[in-house]
Amino acid sequence: MAEEQKAKDVNRRTFLQVVASIPALGALAAFAAPLLRYLKPNLDPGLGVPQGRFPPDLIEGDLPRGEPLPIARVEELSEPWSSKFFVFTQKYPQYTPEQARAFTVPGVAIKLPWKVRFPGYREGKEPTDIVVFSRICPHLGCIFNYVPDWREITAGYGGYMPPPERRHGLLGCPCHLSIYDPADRDLPGRVLSGPAPRPPRYFVYEVRNEVIVVTAVEPGGIA
Amino acid sequence: MWERLREWFSERKQKLDLFDETNVERYDNPLYLLGQIVYFSWIVVIASGVLLMIWYEPTTHGAYNSILRIQHEIPLGWLIRGMHKYGADMLIIAITLRIYRMYFLGEYKRPNELSWMILFGSLVLAMISGLTGYLLIWNQRAFWAAKVVLTVAVYLDQLPLIGQTRFGSAIAFAFLGGPAEGQGTLTRFYAIHFGISVLLLILVELYFLFTRRKRFNLSPTALVILLVMLVVTSWIFPAEMGRRADPNRTPLPILSDWYFLALYQYVKYTPPLWAGLGPGLLIAYGMLVPFLDRSKGRRPSERPFFTVVGIMALTYFLVFTALILFNIAVIGRDPHIVLVLTALTLTLGFVLEVRYRRKVRAAEAAMPRPAPRAAVAARPAPSSGA
Ligand code: FES
């Protein structure tokens, strides 16, 4: 008899425990949930990203817009393999007190000795011999360099020896030694060596009265 | 099921040995002082860290200058900074060596699985704390190291199923505190850097409280030697400043703190997704090794496969570190060499393991019936001292 009673008691106790723990756990969860908000950044790229979506997309949601920027006169880039560096400013509306914050994208314009179909120039419909790349490495976001002398690539960028037809100015990233060919005839910026998954991003530009004006940068990349 | 798990847990809990404090009788062997050195250097790091916080200014504009001021203007500032940096280095060295000791001597085996997992986890946390710590200087090395590490996470989104949840970007975003590295990142790293230490400190104090272990078994001589080592190192090699962070210029070559260098070389060799998965697999292996290694003995020769894997890991760490320091990497060629070498070594380990097991079985079969059990039971005790 006593044993039976005991068993019943235990059952009742477990039952009460379960009943009591449900609201307790609920309260705990309710308290903990808003704390997750702490992980969400207080800055938001805003446009192009559906509001409240977590997290905004680093690859696609980057906004390419900014003030059109004259970067060089055409005659400055008349010699083959001459180049010009510039910094383009993107504008993001954000939840900061100023409502806006600018990110900069360093870029480089290179004059080639032959013409290629470059997507940044009239959307690739017209061949051009001036290519304009963002210098943010598509591998892990370092700023890469334009190296006019390919021998420097062999010495300082991990011993890559370009084949004879590519012994000219190349793009080289110091971080993990990705090397790109800005003058590849089919795919300007082709990855020649290194872990980079794709060619560098390009700038969209127009030629206005003999001045090269950059208007936007291919979406994506890590600023 | 639950019962068994609880039992497992409570047994391991009683046998916890986080700072070698149960190996008192072996303190004539410096290898068994490592745990104590970990605890000691940790206290040094926390004490000096609190002092640094007084003058440090966690803003992108002020950080570098405030550290310059600590280094050159504040009396003994250089010493405090040196103690903080070299104390942390000492901690990481000691904890790494200790983990290698436990690995090669099979000390992670029953009943030490939980100790091993906690230690291994704390090495990972210590490295994260180091990474978040050196961003605070806001110099070139720090800036690019942080950027590179956080960008690796973004590539995890290429994974088939998990990728859909944007898990990788979520990690990057949570750490960056915005779409790019900036003030938000600095603030968050400051919080994480400080938070990890304080949280672990609380847990360890609770552990000492409940186990009533003696927390410090270092002799005064050892203590003084360690302190003098730290002071002299900070005197001769003042903690470096590097150049102020410049988001528009990448230094050549880009280096991080020494314990990440091998990983950087690995990142050079692999496509970005694998750069993220590789270290994850390594951590998983470390955490699970007590359960993977079902061999009986503790001596390295009694479990050839795991010994070979350990030696390989150590070799890669040293070789990759040397390669990145001299900026050597032929990306078209090296990964193949590494892959082939790894495959060969693993096969070798496997063959050795099979041969060893055959030998043991043959020896057991040759012996009279009841003997082998006694022999197996008797072996681990004396050998663990080797
Ligand atoms: S960031 Fe350029 S190669 Fe890795």
XYZ file of C-alpha atoms and ligand atoms in Angstrom:
613
model
C 0.000 0.000 0.000
C 2.624 2.467 1.079
C 4.647 1.716 -2.001
C 1.756 2.373 -4.290
C 1.179 5.626 -2.563
C 4.810 6.500 -3.073
C 4.657 5.789 -6.780
C 1.639 8.028 -7.093
C 3.435 10.780 -5.196
C 6.371 10.615 -7.495
C 4.064 10.854 -10.470
C 2.348 13.832 -9.049
C 5.644 15.454 -8.314
C 6.982 14.984 -11.834
C 3.717 16.273 -13.188
C 3.909 19.392 -11.074
C 7.516 19.862 -12.012
C 6.696 19.723 -15.686
C 3.761 22.062 -15.296
C 5.828 24.548 -13.368
C 8.793 24.405 -15.712
C 6.867 25.286 -18.876
C 6.033 28.864 -17.884
C 9.448 29.218 -16.310
C 11.177 28.215 -19.523
C 8.827 30.433 -21.488
C 9.705 33.406 -19.342
C 13.376 32.662 -19.762
C 13.036 32.439 -23.534
C 11.064 35.662 -23.612
C 13.830 37.345 -21.700
C 16.613 35.891 -23.838
C 15.068 36.506 -27.260
C 15.510 40.292 -27.420
C 19.125 39.830 -26.384
C 19.773 38.320 -29.805
C 19.189 41.777 -31.203
C 22.559 42.656 -29.725
C 24.233 40.622 -32.419
C 22.577 42.550 -35.199
C 24.651 45.482 -36.365
C 23.376 48.941 -35.602
C 24.366 49.981 -39.106
C 22.260 48.807 -41.986
C 23.048 49.132 -45.671
C 19.391 49.938 -46.192
C 18.448 50.302 -49.845
C 18.311 47.162 -51.865
C 17.964 45.000 -48.815
C 14.471 44.171 -47.612
C 14.091 45.921 -44.282
C 14.401 43.764 -41.262
C 15.962 40.862 -43.097
C 18.797 39.366 -41.157
C 21.497 39.600 -42.152
C 21.752 41.960 -45.083
C 23.577 40.280 -47.887
C 27.264 41.114 -48.035
C 27.676 39.823 -51.568
C 24.637 41.156 -53.426
C 23.308 43.963 -51.258
C 26.275 46.245 -51.563
C 25.150 49.440 -53.196
C 27.125 50.533 -56.187
C 25.839 54.089 -56.269
C 27.881 57.203 -55.767
C 28.689 60.545 -57.349
C 30.026 60.162 -60.902
C 33.751 60.628 -60.605
C 36.052 61.890 -63.347
C 39.161 59.796 -62.926
C 41.443 60.670 -65.825
C 41.678 62.382 -69.142
C 41.976 60.014 -72.061
C 45.392 61.359 -73.057
C 46.737 60.574 -69.588
C 46.206 56.956 -70.482
C 47.658 56.962 -73.954
C 50.710 54.747 -73.391
C 49.929 51.021 -73.299
C 50.155 49.659 -69.731
C 49.958 53.096 -68.216
C 47.546 53.279 -65.304
C 45.788 55.634 -62.940
C 44.640 54.950 -59.385
C 41.566 56.593 -57.903
C 39.166 56.248 -55.007
C 35.447 56.048 -55.609
C 32.999 56.898 -52.858
C 29.860 54.850 -52.451
C 26.927 56.272 -50.545
C 24.857 54.253 -48.134
C 21.847 55.593 -46.296
C 22.114 54.105 -42.849
C 20.736 54.212 -39.353
C 23.390 56.495 -38.053
C 22.772 59.924 -36.570
C 24.039 61.407 -39.839
C 21.743 59.171 -41.875
C 24.520 58.479 -44.321
C 27.977 57.132 -44.413
C 30.349 56.763 -47.296
C 32.490 53.803 -48.136
C 35.384 54.156 -50.457
C 36.375 51.718 -53.169
C 39.884 52.095 -54.533
C 40.146 51.452 -58.233
C 42.586 51.449 -61.094
C 42.225 52.331 -64.769
C 44.599 50.590 -67.168
C 45.301 51.260 -70.815
C 45.761 48.085 -72.861
C 47.606 47.736 -76.162
C 44.659 45.829 -77.644
C 40.891 45.994 -77.379
C 38.784 43.731 -75.194
C 35.085 43.419 -74.459
C 34.925 44.918 -70.986
C 31.547 44.807 -69.245
C 32.144 48.177 -67.602
C 32.257 49.967 -70.961
C 28.859 50.305 -72.624
C 27.954 47.011 -71.001
C 30.523 45.078 -72.962
C 28.923 45.704 -76.333
C 31.759 47.823 -77.611
C 35.399 46.737 -77.433
C 37.648 49.079 -75.495
C 41.306 49.315 -74.611
C 40.725 50.967 -71.242
C 39.686 48.731 -68.362
C 38.711 50.009 -64.912
C 38.812 47.575 -61.994
C 37.896 47.817 -58.350
C 40.972 47.018 -56.316
C 39.054 45.108 -53.661
C 40.220 41.526 -54.054
C 37.296 39.147 -54.611
C 39.128 36.569 -52.548
C 39.108 38.012 -49.037
C 38.814 41.723 -49.566
C 42.387 42.985 -49.506
C 43.358 45.878 -51.742
C 45.441 44.482 -54.570
C 47.967 46.269 -56.745
C 48.531 46.915 -60.380
C 52.054 45.657 -61.082
C 53.259 47.036 -64.429
C 56.425 44.915 -64.362
C 55.554 41.225 -64.341
C 59.000 40.333 -62.916
C 57.868 41.879 -59.645
C 55.021 39.372 -59.580
C 57.536 36.558 -59.810
C 59.602 37.978 -56.979
C 57.115 39.288 -54.467
C 53.881 37.476 -55.178
C 54.732 33.850 -54.623
C 56.868 32.963 -57.574
C 54.211 32.797 -60.285
C 55.878 32.704 -63.711
C 53.501 33.969 -66.372
C 53.582 32.211 -69.752
C 55.217 34.301 -72.541
C 51.961 35.736 -73.883
C 51.068 37.122 -70.441
C 54.371 38.807 -69.643
C 52.922 42.284 -69.204
C 51.230 44.351 -66.534
C 49.300 42.153 -64.097
C 47.161 42.610 -61.007
C 48.585 40.992 -57.871
C 47.129 40.676 -54.393
C 49.653 40.679 -51.543
C 47.399 38.835 -49.129
C 47.154 35.372 -50.682
C 48.971 35.935 -53.934
C 46.043 35.911 -56.335
C 47.136 37.127 -59.751
C 44.829 38.492 -62.444
C 45.363 39.344 -66.064
C 43.616 42.649 -66.830
C 44.228 42.181 -70.568
C 42.766 38.718 -71.138
C 40.938 38.904 -74.456
C 37.915 36.820 -73.452
C 37.604 37.641 -69.766
C 39.407 40.779 -68.592
C 40.703 40.119 -65.076
C 40.957 36.353 -65.504
C 42.403 34.617 -62.453
C 45.843 33.298 -63.377
C 46.967 32.014 -60.019
C 45.900 31.965 -56.396
C 42.772 31.205 -54.439
C 40.558 33.967 -55.858
C 37.194 32.569 -56.972
C 36.484 35.111 -59.710
C 37.937 38.125 -61.547
C 37.968 41.445 -59.722
C 34.861 43.621 -59.888
C 34.763 46.330 -62.518
C 33.664 49.938 -62.697
C 31.075 51.197 -65.135
C 32.416 54.245 -66.906
C 31.680 56.624 -69.734
C 33.921 58.846 -71.782
C 32.584 62.427 -71.598
C 34.539 65.025 -73.578
C 37.761 63.031 -73.483
C 37.388 62.478 -69.718
C 36.841 59.050 -68.227
C 33.983 59.286 -65.754
C 33.249 56.414 -63.385
C 29.570 56.136 -62.529
C 29.123 52.908 -60.612
C 30.876 49.769 -59.468
C 29.741 46.226 -60.078
C 27.606 45.263 -57.093
C 29.208 43.149 -54.421
C 32.547 42.945 -52.771
C 33.484 43.658 -49.239
C 34.106 47.281 -48.503
C 20.005 7.292 -21.929
C 19.886 10.449 -19.841
C 21.009 8.519 -16.815
C 24.051 7.208 -18.627
C 24.926 10.609 -19.940
C 24.637 12.073 -16.475
C 26.784 9.336 -15.031
C 29.398 9.836 -17.702
C 29.381 13.506 -17.003
C 29.620 13.324 -13.250
C 32.496 10.873 -13.372
C 34.451 13.141 -15.734
C 33.548 16.133 -13.637
C 35.166 14.679 -10.579
C 38.339 13.908 -12.489
C 38.644 17.351 -14.086
C 42.211 18.522 -14.222
C 42.431 21.878 -15.907
C 45.791 23.218 -14.748
C 47.743 20.046 -14.005
C 46.927 20.580 -10.374
C 46.472 16.859 -9.720
C 49.880 15.939 -11.103
C 51.651 17.413 -8.095
C 54.078 14.551 -7.683
C 55.476 15.138 -11.174
C 56.487 18.751 -10.781
C 60.142 17.880 -11.141
C 59.280 17.523 -14.841
C 58.768 20.922 -16.533
C 56.246 19.343 -18.912
C 53.899 19.070 -15.966
C 54.315 22.699 -14.988
C 52.617 23.833 -18.183
C 49.133 23.911 -16.673
C 50.360 26.073 -13.838
C 52.081 28.395 -16.292
C 48.806 28.778 -18.168
C 47.062 29.906 -15.008
C 49.882 32.221 -14.024
C 50.169 33.937 -17.388
C 46.428 34.339 -17.546
C 46.415 36.258 -14.276
C 49.276 38.437 -15.565
C 47.345 39.130 -18.766
C 44.167 40.083 -16.952
C 45.919 42.325 -14.453
C 47.891 44.172 -17.126
C 44.824 44.300 -19.360
C 42.826 46.128 -16.726
C 45.633 48.649 -16.354
C 45.733 49.151 -20.120
C 41.999 49.792 -20.222
C 42.512 52.917 -18.177
C 44.395 54.647 -20.989
C 43.145 52.811 -24.043
C 40.616 54.601 -26.227
C 38.480 52.236 -28.320
C 37.851 54.482 -31.333
C 39.177 54.194 -34.848
C 40.689 57.671 -34.557
C 42.060 57.398 -31.056
C 43.111 53.798 -30.627
C 46.483 53.924 -32.293
C 47.417 57.214 -30.640
C 46.340 56.092 -27.220
C 48.580 53.042 -27.512
C 51.456 55.211 -28.679
C 50.900 57.255 -25.556
C 50.819 54.154 -23.345
C 54.015 52.933 -24.932
C 56.012 56.143 -24.760
C 54.511 58.611 -22.293
C 52.847 56.785 -19.438
C 55.428 55.734 -16.842
C 56.032 51.987 -17.172
C 53.411 51.877 -19.914
C 55.770 49.889 -22.119
C 56.116 47.332 -19.338
C 52.385 46.925 -18.853
C 51.891 46.534 -22.582
C 54.754 44.098 -22.843
C 53.425 42.016 -19.973
C 50.012 41.934 -21.624
C 51.344 40.883 -24.995
C 54.064 38.500 -23.928
C 51.910 37.135 -21.124
C 49.322 36.238 -23.746
C 52.016 34.690 -25.926
C 53.239 32.664 -22.977
C 49.710 31.526 -22.277
C 49.191 30.356 -25.833
C 52.560 28.614 -25.965
C 51.981 26.851 -22.655
C 48.461 25.753 -23.509
C 49.565 24.524 -26.955
C 52.484 22.560 -25.548
C 50.222 21.119 -22.916
C 47.715 20.033 -25.504
C 50.468 18.355 -27.496
C 51.691 16.634 -24.338
C 48.204 15.362 -23.577
C 47.808 14.245 -27.152
C 51.038 12.317 -27.495
C 50.801 10.737 -24.047
C 47.184 9.773 -24.557
C 46.153 11.818 -21.533
C 42.841 12.634 -23.157
C 41.639 9.118 -22.610
C 39.151 8.082 -20.013
C 38.467 9.646 -17.540
C 39.987 12.831 -18.917
C 37.806 13.374 -21.981
C 36.036 16.338 -20.479
C 39.253 17.998 -19.293
C 40.672 17.616 -22.771
C 37.611 19.086 -24.441
C 37.543 22.054 -22.099
C 41.228 22.678 -22.658
C 41.007 22.364 -26.390
C 38.002 24.683 -26.426
C 39.854 27.199 -24.320
C 42.782 27.169 -26.746
C 40.341 28.136 -29.487
C 38.874 30.834 -27.247
C 42.342 32.086 -26.378
C 43.130 32.395 -30.065
C 39.890 34.284 -30.679
C 40.749 36.530 -27.778
C 44.150 37.087 -29.346
C 42.654 37.910 -32.724
C 40.140 40.338 -31.244
C 42.917 41.737 -29.062
C 45.308 42.765 -31.723
C 42.666 44.536 -33.762
C 42.478 46.960 -30.843
C 45.849 48.432 -31.801
C 44.244 49.442 -35.102
C 47.415 49.014 -37.088
C 47.842 47.609 -40.578
C 48.442 44.047 -39.512
C 45.442 44.036 -37.224
C 43.139 45.632 -39.753
C 43.907 43.208 -42.562
C 44.069 40.155 -40.362
C 40.593 40.866 -39.044
C 39.236 41.607 -42.490
C 40.659 38.427 -43.966
C 39.370 36.225 -41.145
C 35.870 37.676 -41.262
C 35.632 37.468 -45.024
C 36.386 33.753 -44.901
C 33.155 33.338 -42.951
C 31.135 34.899 -45.783
C 32.117 32.079 -48.114
C 30.390 29.560 -45.848
C 27.228 30.748 -47.575
C 28.285 28.693 -50.568
C 27.580 25.509 -48.633
C 24.575 23.687 -50.096
C 22.047 23.648 -47.237
C 23.440 25.763 -44.428
C 24.275 28.437 -46.971
C 20.618 29.205 -47.534
C 20.347 30.534 -44.005
C 23.148 33.021 -44.705
C 24.879 31.618 -41.720
C 28.305 32.798 -42.914
C 27.244 36.395 -43.499
C 25.526 36.338 -40.123
C 28.840 35.502 -38.467
C 30.655 38.212 -40.388
C 27.936 40.729 -39.636
C 27.749 39.916 -35.966
C 31.482 40.468 -35.604
C 31.834 43.401 -37.989
C 28.916 45.266 -36.496
C 28.105 46.659 -39.935
C 28.797 46.037 -43.578
C 32.499 46.882 -43.302
C 35.274 47.014 -40.798
C 35.038 50.184 -38.773
C 34.068 51.616 -35.441
C 31.398 48.958 -34.949
C 34.004 46.243 -35.382
C 36.381 47.857 -32.942
C 33.711 48.180 -30.268
C 32.586 44.612 -30.685
C 36.090 43.218 -30.668
C 36.846 45.193 -27.525
C 33.811 43.666 -25.848
C 34.621 40.131 -27.008
C 38.276 40.405 -26.081
C 37.409 41.506 -22.578
C 34.339 39.300 -22.254
C 36.054 36.005 -23.045
C 38.650 36.461 -20.331
C 36.220 37.596 -17.692
C 33.691 34.871 -18.410
C 36.316 32.142 -18.315
C 37.818 33.620 -15.172
C 34.483 33.401 -13.400
C 34.017 29.798 -14.507
C 37.495 28.828 -13.376
C 37.033 30.461 -9.995
C 33.820 28.487 -9.555
C 35.732 25.368 -10.504
C 38.359 26.025 -7.849
C 35.650 26.811 -5.346
C 33.825 23.532 -5.899
C 36.784 21.218 -6.280
C 38.757 22.853 -3.459
C 41.932 22.350 -5.407
C 44.984 24.332 -4.632
C 45.086 26.852 -7.418
C 48.754 27.544 -7.496
C 51.552 25.038 -7.183
C 54.338 27.048 -8.760
C 57.371 27.369 -6.534
C 58.501 30.949 -5.790
C 61.628 30.331 -7.869
C 59.628 29.306 -10.922
C 57.342 32.284 -10.404
C 60.229 34.741 -10.261
C 61.876 33.183 -13.309
C 58.670 33.548 -15.332
C 58.146 37.144 -14.227
C 61.729 38.092 -15.009
C 61.397 36.445 -18.412
C 58.340 38.578 -19.168
C 59.940 41.796 -17.974
C 63.176 41.200 -19.860
C 61.340 40.300 -23.062
C 59.217 43.449 -22.859
C 62.385 45.450 -22.239
C 64.440 44.038 -25.108
C 61.627 43.608 -27.647
C 59.080 46.309 -26.839
C 55.637 45.222 -28.090
C 55.471 46.467 -31.638
C 53.191 49.206 -32.954
C 53.212 48.570 -36.690
C 51.777 51.233 -38.963
C 48.427 52.890 -38.476
C 45.607 51.021 -40.227
C 45.038 52.198 -43.787
C 41.985 50.646 -45.421
C 43.240 51.655 -48.861
C 46.618 49.964 -48.774
C 47.453 46.330 -48.197
C 50.917 45.628 -46.877
C 53.056 43.020 -48.625
C 53.168 40.395 -47.254
C 50.259 40.443 -44.857
C 51.011 38.708 -41.565
C 49.073 38.102 -38.388
C 50.126 37.038 -34.919
C 52.446 34.048 -34.924
C 49.903 31.402 -33.981
C 47.747 32.219 -36.999
C 50.556 32.297 -39.541
C 50.321 28.637 -40.541
C 46.608 29.102 -41.081
C 47.309 32.062 -43.364
C 49.569 29.947 -45.508
C 46.811 27.354 -45.669
C 44.365 30.046 -46.791
C 46.715 30.861 -49.662
C 46.577 27.320 -50.900
C 42.870 26.649 -50.767
C 39.722 28.006 -52.361
C 37.932 30.297 -49.902
C 35.202 27.852 -48.912
C 37.769 25.286 -47.866
C 39.712 27.937 -46.037
C 36.668 28.195 -43.787
C 35.910 24.499 -43.537
C 39.479 23.322 -42.906
C 39.991 24.973 -39.519
C 36.478 23.911 -38.527
C 37.339 20.291 -39.282
C 40.578 20.667 -37.369
C 38.723 21.936 -34.315
C 36.171 19.150 -34.654
C 38.964 16.579 -34.799
C 40.560 18.044 -31.708
C 37.315 18.042 -29.768
C 36.354 14.517 -30.781
C 39.708 12.775 -30.644
C 39.043 11.143 -27.254
C 36.087 9.371 -28.846
C 37.784 8.566 -32.133
C 40.815 6.986 -30.520
C 39.556 3.681 -29.141
C 43.007 2.129 -28.728
C 43.908 0.603 -25.397
C 47.348 1.957 -24.642
C 48.493 5.456 -23.805
C 52.038 5.368 -25.085
C 52.612 6.893 -28.555
C 53.876 3.544 -29.824
C 50.664 1.868 -28.741
C 48.476 3.911 -31.087
C 50.576 4.568 -34.184
C 47.841 6.161 -36.296
C 47.071 8.973 -33.886
C 50.726 9.553 -33.203
C 51.399 9.953 -36.911
C 48.512 12.406 -37.263
C 49.848 14.435 -34.349
C 53.353 14.591 -35.768
C 51.937 15.599 -39.133
C 49.917 18.432 -37.587
C 52.972 19.709 -35.739
C 55.126 19.537 -38.871
C 52.586 21.402 -40.966
C 52.308 24.076 -38.312
C 56.067 24.654 -38.311
C 56.614 24.368 -42.065
C 53.673 26.582 -43.044
C 54.776 29.206 -40.522
C 58.273 29.223 -42.002
C 56.899 29.421 -45.552
C 54.723 32.437 -44.872
C 57.508 34.235 -43.017
C 59.698 33.952 -46.107
C 56.716 34.636 -48.368
C 57.166 31.431 -50.335
C 54.139 29.952 -52.050
C 53.853 28.596 -55.547
C 50.141 28.216 -55.668
C 50.014 26.145 -58.816
C 52.275 23.502 -57.342
C 52.317 23.453 -53.530
C 48.745 22.312 -52.787
C 49.334 19.148 -54.812
C 52.505 18.394 -52.902
C 50.721 18.966 -49.603
C 47.814 16.729 -50.608
C 50.065 13.900 -51.755
C 52.197 14.133 -48.610
C 49.112 14.106 -46.404
C 47.684 11.074 -48.160
C 50.989 9.230 -47.915
C 51.408 10.027 -44.222
C 47.878 8.964 -43.379
C 48.372 5.701 -45.254
C 51.617 5.141 -43.407
C 49.831 5.737 -40.097
C 47.125 3.313 -41.098
C 49.605 0.599 -42.100
C 51.557 1.020 -38.876
C 48.327 0.767 -36.880
C 47.283 -2.448 -38.612
C 50.710 -3.981 -38.136
C 50.808 -3.031 -34.492
C 47.376 -4.518 -33.832
C 48.321 -7.750 -35.563
C 51.393 -8.010 -33.406
C 49.399 -7.481 -30.235
C 46.861 -10.102 -31.259
C 49.614 -12.568 -32.100
C 51.239 -11.970 -28.723
C 47.918 -12.463 -26.943
C 47.237 -15.687 -28.793
C 50.675 -17.010 -27.900
C 50.123 -16.455 -24.207
C 48.181 -18.771 -21.876
C 44.504 -17.883 -21.458
C 44.072 -15.733 -18.327
C 47.319 -13.854 -18.687
C 46.477 -11.287 -21.382
C 43.756 -9.600 -19.428
C 46.056 -8.993 -16.493
C 48.752 -7.721 -18.811
C 46.449 -5.261 -20.519
C 45.085 -3.989 -17.250
C 48.506 -3.564 -15.761
C 50.061 -1.741 -18.667
C 48.521 1.724 -18.605
C 49.411 2.554 -15.024
C 53.219 2.425 -15.234
C 53.370 3.644 -18.818
C 51.534 6.904 -18.147
C 54.621 8.096 -16.342
C 56.738 7.695 -19.432
S 42.525 38.789 -50.464
Fe 43.500 38.910 -52.349
S 44.285 36.958 -52.601
Fe 43.280 36.797 -50.703
